[in-house]
XYZ file of C-alpha atoms in Angstrom:
689
model
C 42.311 -2.583 77.468
C 42.683 0.225 74.922
C 43.684 3.153 77.166
C 43.839 5.469 74.136
C 40.105 5.007 73.458
C 39.142 5.433 77.170
C 41.238 8.615 77.499
C 39.634 10.035 74.378
C 36.117 9.423 75.723
C 36.855 11.529 78.865
C 37.821 14.549 76.731
C 34.967 14.574 74.286
C 34.503 18.332 74.852
C 38.038 19.203 73.683
C 38.257 20.795 70.266
C 40.184 18.553 67.858
C 42.700 19.717 65.300
C 40.220 18.967 62.579
C 37.583 21.082 64.374
C 39.954 24.035 64.739
C 40.972 23.880 61.112
C 37.324 23.533 60.104
C 36.260 26.674 62.058
C 39.155 28.666 60.612
C 38.405 27.459 57.100
C 34.677 28.227 57.450
C 35.480 31.783 58.618
C 37.826 32.232 55.662
C 35.187 30.881 53.302
C 32.565 33.268 54.731
C 34.868 36.257 54.166
C 35.649 35.083 50.668
C 31.956 34.420 50.054
C 31.002 37.950 51.090
C 33.672 39.432 48.825
C 32.610 37.213 45.939
C 28.934 38.120 46.495
C 29.802 41.835 46.431
C 31.841 41.297 43.274
C 29.017 39.376 41.617
C 26.555 42.127 42.560
C 28.870 44.768 41.106
C 29.261 42.739 37.902
C 25.491 42.425 37.719
C 25.138 46.186 38.064
C 27.752 46.699 35.337
C 25.773 44.384 33.077
C 22.552 46.345 33.694
C 24.209 49.724 33.166
C 25.972 48.506 30.021
C 22.627 47.320 28.671
C 21.053 50.715 29.405
C 23.989 52.567 27.817
C 23.764 50.379 24.739
C 19.980 50.939 24.477
C 20.356 54.726 24.878
C 23.069 54.730 22.215
C 20.819 52.845 19.773
C 17.879 55.211 20.457
C 20.208 58.191 19.987
C 21.323 56.848 16.608
C 17.678 56.357 15.608
C 16.949 60.019 16.436
C 19.931 60.996 14.296
C 18.496 58.941 11.409
C 15.186 60.774 11.813
C 16.974 64.127 11.764
C 18.784 63.126 8.572
C 15.532 62.028 6.917
C 13.891 65.284 7.995
C 16.701 67.321 6.424
C 16.337 65.378 3.184
C 12.578 66.024 3.180
C 13.197 69.811 3.191
C 14.777 69.572 -0.235
C 11.442 68.698 -1.871
C 9.538 71.965 -1.260
C 12.599 74.166 -1.868
C 13.464 72.411 -5.130
C 9.832 72.651 -6.224
C 9.890 76.443 -5.873
C 12.880 76.542 -8.212
C 12.248 73.734 -10.746
C 8.425 73.451 -10.534
C 8.361 69.762 -11.643
C 6.491 66.738 -10.375
C 9.756 64.952 -9.428
C 10.151 67.164 -6.384
C 6.680 66.171 -5.170
C 7.447 62.471 -5.568
C 10.824 62.849 -3.867
C 9.218 64.632 -0.908
C 6.522 61.947 -0.586
C 9.142 59.190 -0.613
C 11.423 60.882 1.928
C 8.513 61.801 4.203
C 7.304 58.180 4.096
C 10.777 57.027 5.158
C 10.692 59.634 7.952
C 7.462 58.108 9.245
C 8.981 54.613 9.034
C 12.018 55.696 11.061
C 9.643 57.300 13.561
C 7.710 54.014 13.866
C 10.981 52.081 14.288
C 12.008 54.458 17.051
C 8.709 53.918 18.866
C 9.134 50.138 18.602
C 12.738 50.341 19.836
C 11.693 52.410 22.861
C 8.890 49.943 23.601
C 11.272 46.913 23.502
C 13.846 48.688 25.662
C 11.268 49.548 28.328
C 10.427 45.833 28.747
C 13.975 45.093 30.043
C 15.068 48.470 31.441
C 15.373 49.553 35.059
C 12.643 51.787 36.547
C 14.916 54.840 36.248
C 15.519 54.246 32.534
C 11.829 53.464 31.982
C 10.930 56.900 33.381
C 13.386 58.562 30.980
C 12.015 56.546 28.053
C 8.443 57.550 28.924
C 9.537 61.209 28.754
C 11.126 60.513 25.381
C 7.892 58.860 24.179
C 5.928 61.979 25.170
C 8.304 64.179 23.200
C 8.083 61.735 20.300
C 4.259 62.012 20.297
C 4.521 65.800 20.274
C 7.015 65.522 17.449
C 4.551 63.401 15.452
C 1.994 66.246 15.666
C 4.651 68.660 14.417
C 5.423 66.252 11.558
C 1.747 66.307 10.633
C 1.797 70.104 10.590
C 4.981 69.956 8.550
C 3.374 67.591 6.041
C 0.389 69.958 5.692
C 2.633 73.010 5.236
C 4.807 71.212 2.685
C 1.644 70.090 0.896
C 0.537 73.682 0.557
C 3.828 74.616 -1.077
C 3.817 71.616 -3.355
C 0.167 72.278 -4.215
C 0.905 75.635 -5.845
C 0.613 75.381 -9.623
C 2.755 78.441 -10.301
C 4.731 79.099 -7.150
C 7.185 81.516 -8.763
C 6.090 85.109 -7.928
C 3.050 83.830 -6.014
C 2.673 85.806 -2.732
C 1.231 82.695 -0.970
C 4.458 80.810 -1.597
C 6.380 83.103 0.706
C 3.894 82.791 3.574
C 3.766 79.009 3.123
C 7.541 78.789 3.231
C 7.689 80.956 6.360
C 5.133 78.687 8.026
C 7.114 75.621 7.001
C 10.417 77.132 8.179
C 8.919 77.831 11.617
C 7.865 74.189 11.876
C 11.293 73.073 10.711
C 12.983 75.150 13.413
C 10.693 73.619 16.006
C 11.435 70.036 14.820
C 15.163 70.736 14.673
C 15.166 72.087 18.232
C 13.257 69.040 19.543
C 15.559 66.549 17.784
C 18.722 68.349 18.883
C 17.475 68.573 22.467
C 16.566 64.860 22.544
C 19.921 63.793 21.066
C 21.777 65.928 23.609
C 19.696 64.501 26.479
C 20.320 60.911 25.349
C 24.039 61.639 24.988
C 24.163 62.916 28.562
C 22.373 59.769 29.804
C 24.840 57.564 27.883
C 27.838 59.454 29.333
C 26.406 59.050 32.847
C 26.031 55.290 32.299
C 29.644 54.994 31.132
C 30.808 56.900 34.195
C 28.783 54.559 36.410
C 30.395 51.520 34.739
C 33.846 52.968 35.397
C 32.975 53.528 39.086
C 31.633 49.962 39.497
C 34.769 48.554 37.853
C 36.954 50.406 40.389
C 34.846 48.958 43.225
C 35.343 45.428 41.835
C 39.127 45.888 41.663
C 39.163 47.087 45.290
C 37.055 44.068 46.395
C 39.307 41.598 44.524
C 42.409 43.149 46.107
C 40.892 42.870 49.592
C 39.843 39.270 48.877
C 43.378 38.326 47.773
C 44.965 39.897 50.849
C 42.496 38.132 53.178
C 43.105 34.766 51.472
C 46.911 35.095 51.694
C 46.827 36.121 55.362
C 44.356 33.399 56.319
C 46.310 30.737 54.410
C 49.554 31.775 56.083
C 47.970 31.645 59.546
C 46.372 28.266 58.844
C 49.625 26.843 57.470
C 51.571 28.027 60.527
C 49.009 26.591 62.922
C 48.844 23.236 61.136
C 52.637 22.909 60.990
C 52.963 23.674 64.687
C 50.169 21.203 65.543
C 51.574 18.337 63.451
C 55.391 18.449 63.268
C 55.993 17.764 66.977
C 53.811 14.634 67.321
C 54.871 13.389 63.893
C 58.547 13.707 64.847
C 57.872 11.540 67.889
C 56.108 8.980 65.655
C 59.125 8.916 63.315
C 61.487 8.237 66.227
C 59.249 5.421 67.484
C 59.097 3.946 63.966
C 62.907 3.871 63.788
C 63.075 1.928 67.066
C 60.596 -0.648 65.779
C 62.476 -0.911 62.472
C 65.685 -1.664 64.392
C 63.917 -4.582 66.108
C 62.555 -3.029 69.310
C 58.926 -4.159 69.069
C 58.248 -2.937 72.642
C 58.419 0.738 71.594
C 55.102 2.613 71.500
C 54.069 6.159 70.542
C 53.017 8.608 73.283
C 49.462 9.946 73.152
C 49.566 13.572 74.422
C 46.570 15.084 72.594
C 43.079 13.970 71.846
C 42.817 15.334 68.334
C 43.624 13.602 65.033
C 47.325 13.385 65.897
C 46.444 11.620 69.144
C 44.144 9.287 67.236
C 46.975 8.669 64.754
C 49.279 7.710 67.645
C 46.646 5.290 68.977
C 46.228 3.758 65.520
C 50.019 3.523 65.188
C 50.266 1.615 68.484
C 47.446 -0.692 67.377
C 49.292 -1.257 64.089
C 52.461 -2.212 65.995
C 50.436 -4.598 68.165
C 48.940 -6.138 65.014
C 52.412 -6.358 63.469
C 53.753 -8.194 66.511
C 50.718 -10.483 66.427
C 51.188 -11.127 62.705
C 54.871 -11.899 63.294
C 53.967 -14.376 65.989
C 51.243 -15.840 63.748
C 53.689 -16.165 60.846
C 56.149 -17.955 63.095
C 53.374 -20.254 64.330
C 52.314 -21.012 60.737
C 55.913 -21.605 59.699
C 56.559 -24.056 62.511
C 53.055 -25.543 62.451
C 53.089 -26.361 58.733
C 53.203 -30.001 57.757
C 55.728 -29.148 55.026
C 59.375 -28.361 55.471
C 59.883 -24.609 54.988
C 62.879 -22.297 54.974
C 63.753 -18.753 53.921
C 66.853 -18.213 51.762
C 68.520 -14.821 51.190
C 70.046 -13.553 47.922
C 73.408 -15.155 48.795
C 71.807 -18.613 49.197
C 72.190 -18.488 52.999
C 69.494 -20.028 55.209
C 67.734 -17.231 57.112
C 65.061 -19.274 58.879
C 63.644 -22.828 58.814
C 60.933 -24.790 60.624
C 60.706 -28.056 62.557
C 59.569 -30.137 59.569
C 62.664 -28.995 57.695
C 64.765 -30.337 60.575
C 63.043 -33.727 60.170
C 63.793 -33.800 56.442
C 67.446 -32.771 56.677
C 68.274 -34.128 60.139
C 69.817 -30.764 61.105
C 68.441 -28.408 63.792
C 67.151 -25.045 62.552
C 69.498 -23.157 64.864
C 72.462 -24.986 63.372
C 71.396 -24.482 59.743
C 70.795 -20.704 59.950
C 73.584 -18.828 58.166
C 74.780 -21.853 56.182
C 74.399 -22.416 52.438
C 71.139 -24.039 51.360
C 72.827 -26.652 49.150
C 74.947 -27.961 52.033
C 71.894 -29.555 53.677
C 69.572 -30.428 50.814
C 71.318 -30.982 47.495
C 70.107 -31.547 43.951
C 71.986 -32.088 40.698
C 70.973 -28.659 39.275
C 72.553 -26.766 42.202
C 75.376 -24.418 41.084
C 73.975 -24.408 37.491
C 71.910 -21.957 35.480
C 68.884 -24.209 36.040
C 69.067 -23.794 39.820
C 65.522 -23.115 41.016
C 66.544 -20.476 43.553
C 68.644 -18.679 40.952
C 65.678 -18.590 38.536
C 63.357 -17.166 41.207
C 65.928 -14.541 42.209
C 66.206 -13.614 38.502
C 62.479 -12.826 38.356
C 60.370 -15.968 37.904
C 57.247 -15.616 40.044
C 56.686 -19.149 41.337
C 58.214 -22.515 40.554
C 56.623 -25.859 41.421
C 58.422 -29.093 40.677
C 59.081 -32.597 41.923
C 62.721 -33.487 42.543
C 64.843 -35.943 44.487
C 66.901 -34.153 47.120
C 69.970 -35.640 48.804
C 70.665 -34.919 52.486
C 74.055 -34.411 54.037
C 74.065 -38.012 55.314
C 73.375 -39.399 51.807
C 69.623 -40.058 52.045
C 67.639 -39.417 48.850
C 64.120 -38.112 49.406
C 61.541 -37.403 46.660
C 59.868 -34.065 47.444
C 57.334 -31.694 45.956
C 59.166 -28.384 45.840
C 57.670 -24.859 45.734
C 59.825 -21.726 45.475
C 58.236 -18.265 45.861
C 60.047 -14.900 45.724
C 60.267 -12.888 48.958
C 59.862 -9.203 48.093
C 60.357 -5.926 49.909
C 59.279 -2.714 48.227
C 58.943 -4.552 44.925
C 62.554 -5.841 45.112
C 63.321 -9.558 45.514
C 65.332 -10.050 48.715
C 65.128 -13.815 49.004
C 63.179 -17.007 48.371
C 60.650 -18.935 50.457
C 61.035 -22.688 49.916
C 58.626 -25.435 50.928
C 59.294 -29.174 50.692
C 56.724 -31.960 51.001
C 57.925 -35.534 51.394
C 56.158 -37.513 48.648
C 57.857 -40.869 49.220
C 54.559 -42.604 50.017
C 52.843 -40.971 47.059
C 55.620 -42.074 44.717
C 55.270 -45.634 45.979
C 51.520 -45.412 45.428
C 52.095 -43.997 41.930
C 54.424 -46.868 41.069
C 51.808 -49.338 42.283
C 49.146 -47.451 40.332
C 51.301 -47.452 37.193
C 51.804 -51.184 37.555
C 48.038 -51.656 37.888
C 47.536 -49.374 34.905
C 49.894 -51.454 32.777
C 48.074 -54.611 33.806
C 44.731 -53.000 32.941
C 46.140 -51.928 29.573
C 47.108 -55.523 28.868
C 43.671 -56.727 29.963
C 42.035 -54.070 27.790
C 44.106 -55.168 24.815
C 43.093 -58.786 25.402
C 39.480 -57.634 25.771
C 39.698 -55.793 22.454
C 41.120 -58.883 20.809
C 38.332 -60.965 22.347
C 35.761 -58.436 21.214
C 37.174 -58.585 17.686
C 36.963 -62.365 17.820
C 33.366 -62.160 19.056
C 32.583 -59.732 16.255
C 34.130 -62.022 13.686
C 32.394 -65.024 15.222
C 29.072 -63.212 15.038
C 29.824 -62.459 11.389
C 30.591 -66.086 10.674
C 27.511 -67.158 12.621
C 25.423 -64.768 10.571
C 26.989 -66.094 7.386
C 26.233 -69.618 8.570
C 22.588 -68.697 9.106
C 22.473 -67.049 5.689
C 24.422 -69.770 3.881
C 21.325 -71.578 2.607
C 19.775 -68.343 1.394
C 22.999 -67.221 -0.273
C 23.371 -70.649 -1.882
C 19.799 -70.365 -3.154
C 20.524 -66.895 -4.552
C 23.598 -68.290 -6.314
C 21.769 -71.484 -7.418
C 19.031 -69.574 -9.265
C 21.336 -67.824 -11.743
C 23.474 -70.981 -11.923
C 20.378 -72.993 -12.985
C 19.314 -70.756 -15.808
C 22.937 -70.311 -16.905
C 23.227 -74.136 -17.186
C 19.913 -74.364 -19.060
C 20.929 -71.562 -21.391
C 24.276 -73.205 -22.062
C 22.480 -76.507 -22.959
C 20.249 -74.617 -25.386
C 23.253 -72.814 -26.846
C 24.992 -76.197 -27.389
C 21.950 -77.469 -29.330
C 21.840 -74.204 -31.284
C 25.523 -74.593 -32.063
C 24.973 -78.165 -33.415
C 22.153 -77.070 -35.722
C 23.988 -74.005 -36.903
C 27.126 -76.121 -37.549
C 25.068 -78.469 -39.768
C 23.627 -75.508 -41.636
C 27.067 -74.017 -42.073
C 28.312 -77.381 -43.486
C 25.516 -77.334 -46.064
C 26.410 -73.754 -46.987
C 30.027 -74.767 -47.448
C 28.986 -77.756 -49.605
C 26.824 -75.441 -51.707
C 29.682 -73.068 -52.197
C 31.901 -75.985 -53.303
C 29.265 -77.166 -55.830
C 28.907 -73.636 -57.146
C 32.597 -73.416 -57.760
C 32.705 -76.760 -59.621
C 29.599 -76.895 -61.812
C 28.198 -73.419 -62.185
C 28.630 -73.604 -65.962
C 26.882 -76.991 -66.635
C 23.252 -78.051 -66.572
C 24.022 -80.843 -64.144
C 25.756 -78.360 -61.878
C 22.783 -76.028 -61.839
C 20.501 -78.970 -61.026
C 22.805 -79.958 -58.159
C 22.837 -76.377 -56.903
C 19.041 -76.236 -57.011
C 18.868 -79.441 -55.018
C 21.337 -78.054 -52.466
C 19.276 -74.879 -52.077
C 16.146 -76.921 -51.422
C 17.957 -78.978 -48.804
C 19.289 -75.763 -47.113
C 15.802 -74.216 -47.086
C 14.383 -77.377 -45.575
C 17.150 -77.434 -42.954
C 16.575 -73.733 -42.058
C 12.903 -74.462 -41.633
C 13.643 -77.511 -39.573
C 16.001 -75.770 -37.145
C 14.017 -72.421 -37.165
C 17.069 -70.325 -37.941
C 15.213 -67.026 -37.245
C 14.383 -68.155 -33.724
C 17.965 -69.258 -33.159
C 19.297 -65.888 -34.284
C 16.821 -63.988 -32.063
C 17.170 -66.191 -28.980
C 20.941 -66.554 -28.921
C 21.688 -62.895 -27.783
C 19.041 -63.188 -25.055
C 20.571 -66.390 -23.761
C 24.025 -64.814 -23.742
C 22.656 -61.704 -21.964
C 20.961 -63.827 -19.296
C 24.169 -65.758 -18.752
C 26.103 -62.547 -18.300
C 23.528 -61.129 -15.874
C 23.529 -64.348 -13.877
C 27.304 -64.329 -13.786
C 27.318 -60.688 -12.589
C 24.744 -61.529 -9.912
C 26.852 -64.420 -8.660
C 29.962 -62.238 -8.785
C 28.257 -59.439 -6.784
C 26.962 -61.880 -4.171
C 30.404 -63.431 -3.804
C 32.116 -60.006 -3.543
C 29.581 -58.683 -0.996
C 29.865 -61.904 0.992
C 33.645 -61.700 0.886
C 33.603 -58.041 2.022
C 31.170 -58.873 4.781
C 33.189 -61.823 6.051
C 36.488 -59.907 5.893
C 37.631 -58.851 9.399
C 38.558 -55.392 8.106
C 41.813 -53.443 8.135
C 41.018 -51.633 11.397
C 41.255 -48.212 9.735
C 38.596 -45.600 9.183
C 37.715 -44.749 5.608
C 35.035 -42.810 3.816
C 32.093 -44.865 2.517
C 28.662 -44.350 0.960
C 26.036 -45.592 3.450
C 23.479 -46.130 0.670
C 25.911 -48.460 -1.124
C 26.622 -50.295 2.142
C 22.875 -50.880 2.571
C 22.542 -52.160 -1.009
C 25.488 -54.507 -0.491
C 23.917 -55.904 2.681
C 20.525 -56.269 0.977
C 22.200 -58.286 -1.763
C 23.521 -60.761 0.826
C 20.318 -61.139 2.857
C 17.895 -60.843 -0.055
C 16.833 -64.481 0.126
C 15.859 -63.927 3.795
C 13.728 -60.912 2.892
C 12.037 -61.513 -0.450
C 9.645 -64.194 0.794
C 8.718 -62.291 3.986
C 8.440 -58.633 3.023
C 8.456 -55.960 0.388
C 11.554 -53.805 0.770
C 10.973 -50.074 0.253
C 14.065 -47.894 -0.099
C 13.898 -44.130 0.439
C 17.502 -43.072 0.096
C 18.460 -39.447 0.652
C 21.414 -37.545 -0.788
C 24.131 -38.455 1.748
C 27.713 -37.287 2.211
C 30.335 -39.971 2.558
C 30.869 -41.041 6.169
C 34.200 -41.817 7.838
C 33.570 -45.297 9.215
C 34.396 -49.012 9.292
C 32.217 -50.171 6.333
C 32.358 -53.955 7.079
C 31.206 -53.345 10.648
C 28.311 -51.118 9.545
C 27.319 -53.822 7.031
C 27.014 -56.230 9.951
C 24.806 -53.686 11.803
C 22.515 -53.407 8.778
C 22.426 -57.194 8.270
C 21.496 -57.840 11.920
C 18.652 -55.313 11.800
C 17.356 -56.452 8.381
C 17.397 -60.166 9.288
C 15.703 -59.413 12.629
C 13.077 -57.367 10.773
C 12.377 -60.245 8.369
C 12.182 -62.784 11.203
C 9.730 -60.523 13.094
C 7.253 -60.556 10.158
C 4.906 -63.561 10.318
C 3.038 -62.944 7.058
C 3.916 -60.897 4.000
C 4.834 -57.438 5.342
C 6.995 -54.425 4.572
C 10.527 -53.395 5.468
C 11.213 -49.695 4.928
C 14.738 -48.235 4.765
C 15.017 -44.427 4.983
C 18.297 -42.461 4.928
C 18.882 -38.730 5.268
C 21.537 -36.203 6.273
C 20.641 -34.303 9.437
C 22.764 -31.703 11.276
C 26.212 -33.259 10.746
C 24.907 -36.825 11.039
C 23.738 -39.529 8.649
C 20.456 -40.996 9.880
C 19.330 -44.524 8.928
C 15.850 -45.776 9.833
C 14.953 -49.470 9.369
C 11.272 -50.167 10.035
C 9.240 -53.367 9.838
C 5.585 -54.315 10.185
C 6.377 -57.303 12.378
C 5.077 -58.456 15.742
C 6.890 -55.718 17.684
C 8.878 -55.886 20.929
C 7.136 -56.008 24.330
C 7.687 -52.904 26.435
C 9.388 -54.871 29.226
C 12.042 -56.141 26.767
C 12.941 -52.784 25.161
C 15.497 -51.951 27.859
C 17.199 -55.370 27.519
C 17.453 -55.954 23.784
C 21.036 -54.622 23.610
C 22.235 -56.771 26.533
C 24.642 -59.580 25.593
C 23.066 -63.039 25.202
C 19.526 -61.666 25.474
C 17.242 -63.309 22.899
C 13.598 -64.237 22.487
C 14.274 -66.589 19.569
C 14.053 -70.342 19.741
C 17.142 -72.262 20.749
C 19.529 -72.647 17.865
C 18.170 -69.638 15.970
C 20.213 -66.933 17.619
C 23.320 -66.295 19.717
C 21.889 -63.368 21.670
C 24.857 -61.234 20.571
C 23.474 -59.661 17.391
C 21.981 -56.492 18.851
C 24.733 -56.204 21.461
C 27.341 -56.284 18.681
C 25.205 -53.785 16.750
C 25.140 -51.436 19.762
C 28.920 -51.734 20.295
C 29.657 -50.990 16.616
C 27.417 -47.898 16.589
C 28.972 -46.710 19.855
C 32.442 -47.254 18.345
C 31.422 -44.868 15.548
C 30.399 -42.273 18.203
C 26.824 -42.658 17.034
C 23.497 -43.517 18.611
C 20.892 -46.238 18.079
C 17.303 -45.868 19.277
C 14.339 -48.197 19.029
C 10.602 -47.576 18.936
C 8.226 -50.514 18.926
C 4.530 -51.222 19.230
C 3.382 -54.785 19.804
C 1.409 -55.936 16.776
C 2.378 -52.900 14.670
C 6.128 -53.151 14.148
C 9.525 -51.789 15.147
C 11.748 -48.927 13.991
C 15.502 -48.745 14.654
C 17.095 -45.301 14.154
C 20.873 -45.105 13.751
C 22.735 -41.768 13.728
C 26.386 -41.776 12.604
C 28.486 -38.553 12.588
C 29.861 -37.637 9.173
C 33.410 -37.039 10.510
């Protein structure tokens, strides 16, 4: 039962330390808030008064500008009385126009200021506007009076000039008095505003001083109260903590208050209870673990060990505590730089290894070993070791390794057998094709023999003709100068002409190159068939090499041509292919199996189409026929070993299985599509690399 929680529930009405501090802080904040509000209000008032003072100052300056313009306008009529020129009239008109502009600006300025001014200032500005309206009437009178003076054609000595000037001077005095009075009034208002700003500033300084004093006093009182409320209970908690640190886990903190300090004491006691429970749980885990475990300090002394460790070493945990770790469980790296414990103590986080440990009585035990640093405050103070006896696993691994070696041997024998089957299938295919290959060789051999017989006959006739030519040359040398000699020569020429006609020398000369060409072509055909057959029958070097798939197809077609030419028309649609890393002889066998099967599937004259193309890192070969097709129920079995639908003696049942294995060996794929009565298409995809 948690007596701290029950005791707290009975004193719910007591004010906690947090509540007391909260009330005190709220009171302090209210006082500070009031002072700040008063200060803000005073600053607001200063802002308003400063705005009014600034506006009054601007209006005052505008009145001064008007007074200056008015003084300048007086020069026009006076100068006119003296100089009597039109320039004075123009100057007066210009200055008076500026005076009216300044007057309009002043009216606009007063209007703008009234929109933002306080009621008191608005009242003063309305009075100023009234005086300004009256002043405008005086300006009109002044303009009329000045116009009279400027309208005189000969003002000098004119009696009207004097009366006009007196009238104008009276108006001038009136305007001057109004302007001076208004400027003085505005100046007084501005001075009053400045005085008000100074007074408000003094009030703000007084408020800020009071606020500072209140804050310092309140903070000091709060600090004193908090210190007195906390230091006593905290000191008791510190003393209790020291007892627990020294090993007295029965010590508990006293709960004398029901505020936060009391709650802290309750939480502290709960923490100690949890700590004791965790210690007991750790001990239970240590001794309940199926692995041998022990704790080693920085001096390699055993601090604690569990029951399983006793079973491994044969030494009781009570006896081993305080002794060196290597005295009970020894390994060859102990006392070296490679010592696992030394490496962990030097900073390695976690080490897992499998070693053979030797006990004190000489037993050697294979164990899986894990060493983890034991830290306190970030500093390594020891190592936690765990040992798992893996004797049975090692025995199982040895048995597994033995089985693995046996399987490796069986796999090697299987590969050898597979190679033999592959070679046997090649030889069987060659045996089936032997008659066709012999026929393909016999054809060029026949016309080569016939051509050679014709060439022998041609050689005999040409030799006879050459003999006659030689005889003629001999006669020419002997009797060219005598009549009898010329007659003999003429007779020889007739005999040569008759012989040329008899043997048809022109035909011999035309036909001989053709016969030689045919012999050469036949010889090349025989040579190519023999080379392709030799390459096909060769078991291969067992190494990958780059090859042109189109050339491999042509080579295979050359071997099986006799099987195809009577059954189908072969259409080749070769694409531009990259060279493929492959076993060329094995791919030739794949192509031969598919081409021969295609020919055998065609009952009447049909078509075999071969299409190649490069597609997304692969070379794709499609071999299609217009044969009888494959029934749907057989499509899933055609690559099975010894499956065949051919008559007995016409197939081994291994052709397509060998084809599938070769394609798979090249990390490729082979797919088949077939429609009964329409034909079959095999699609092979071989990766380029």
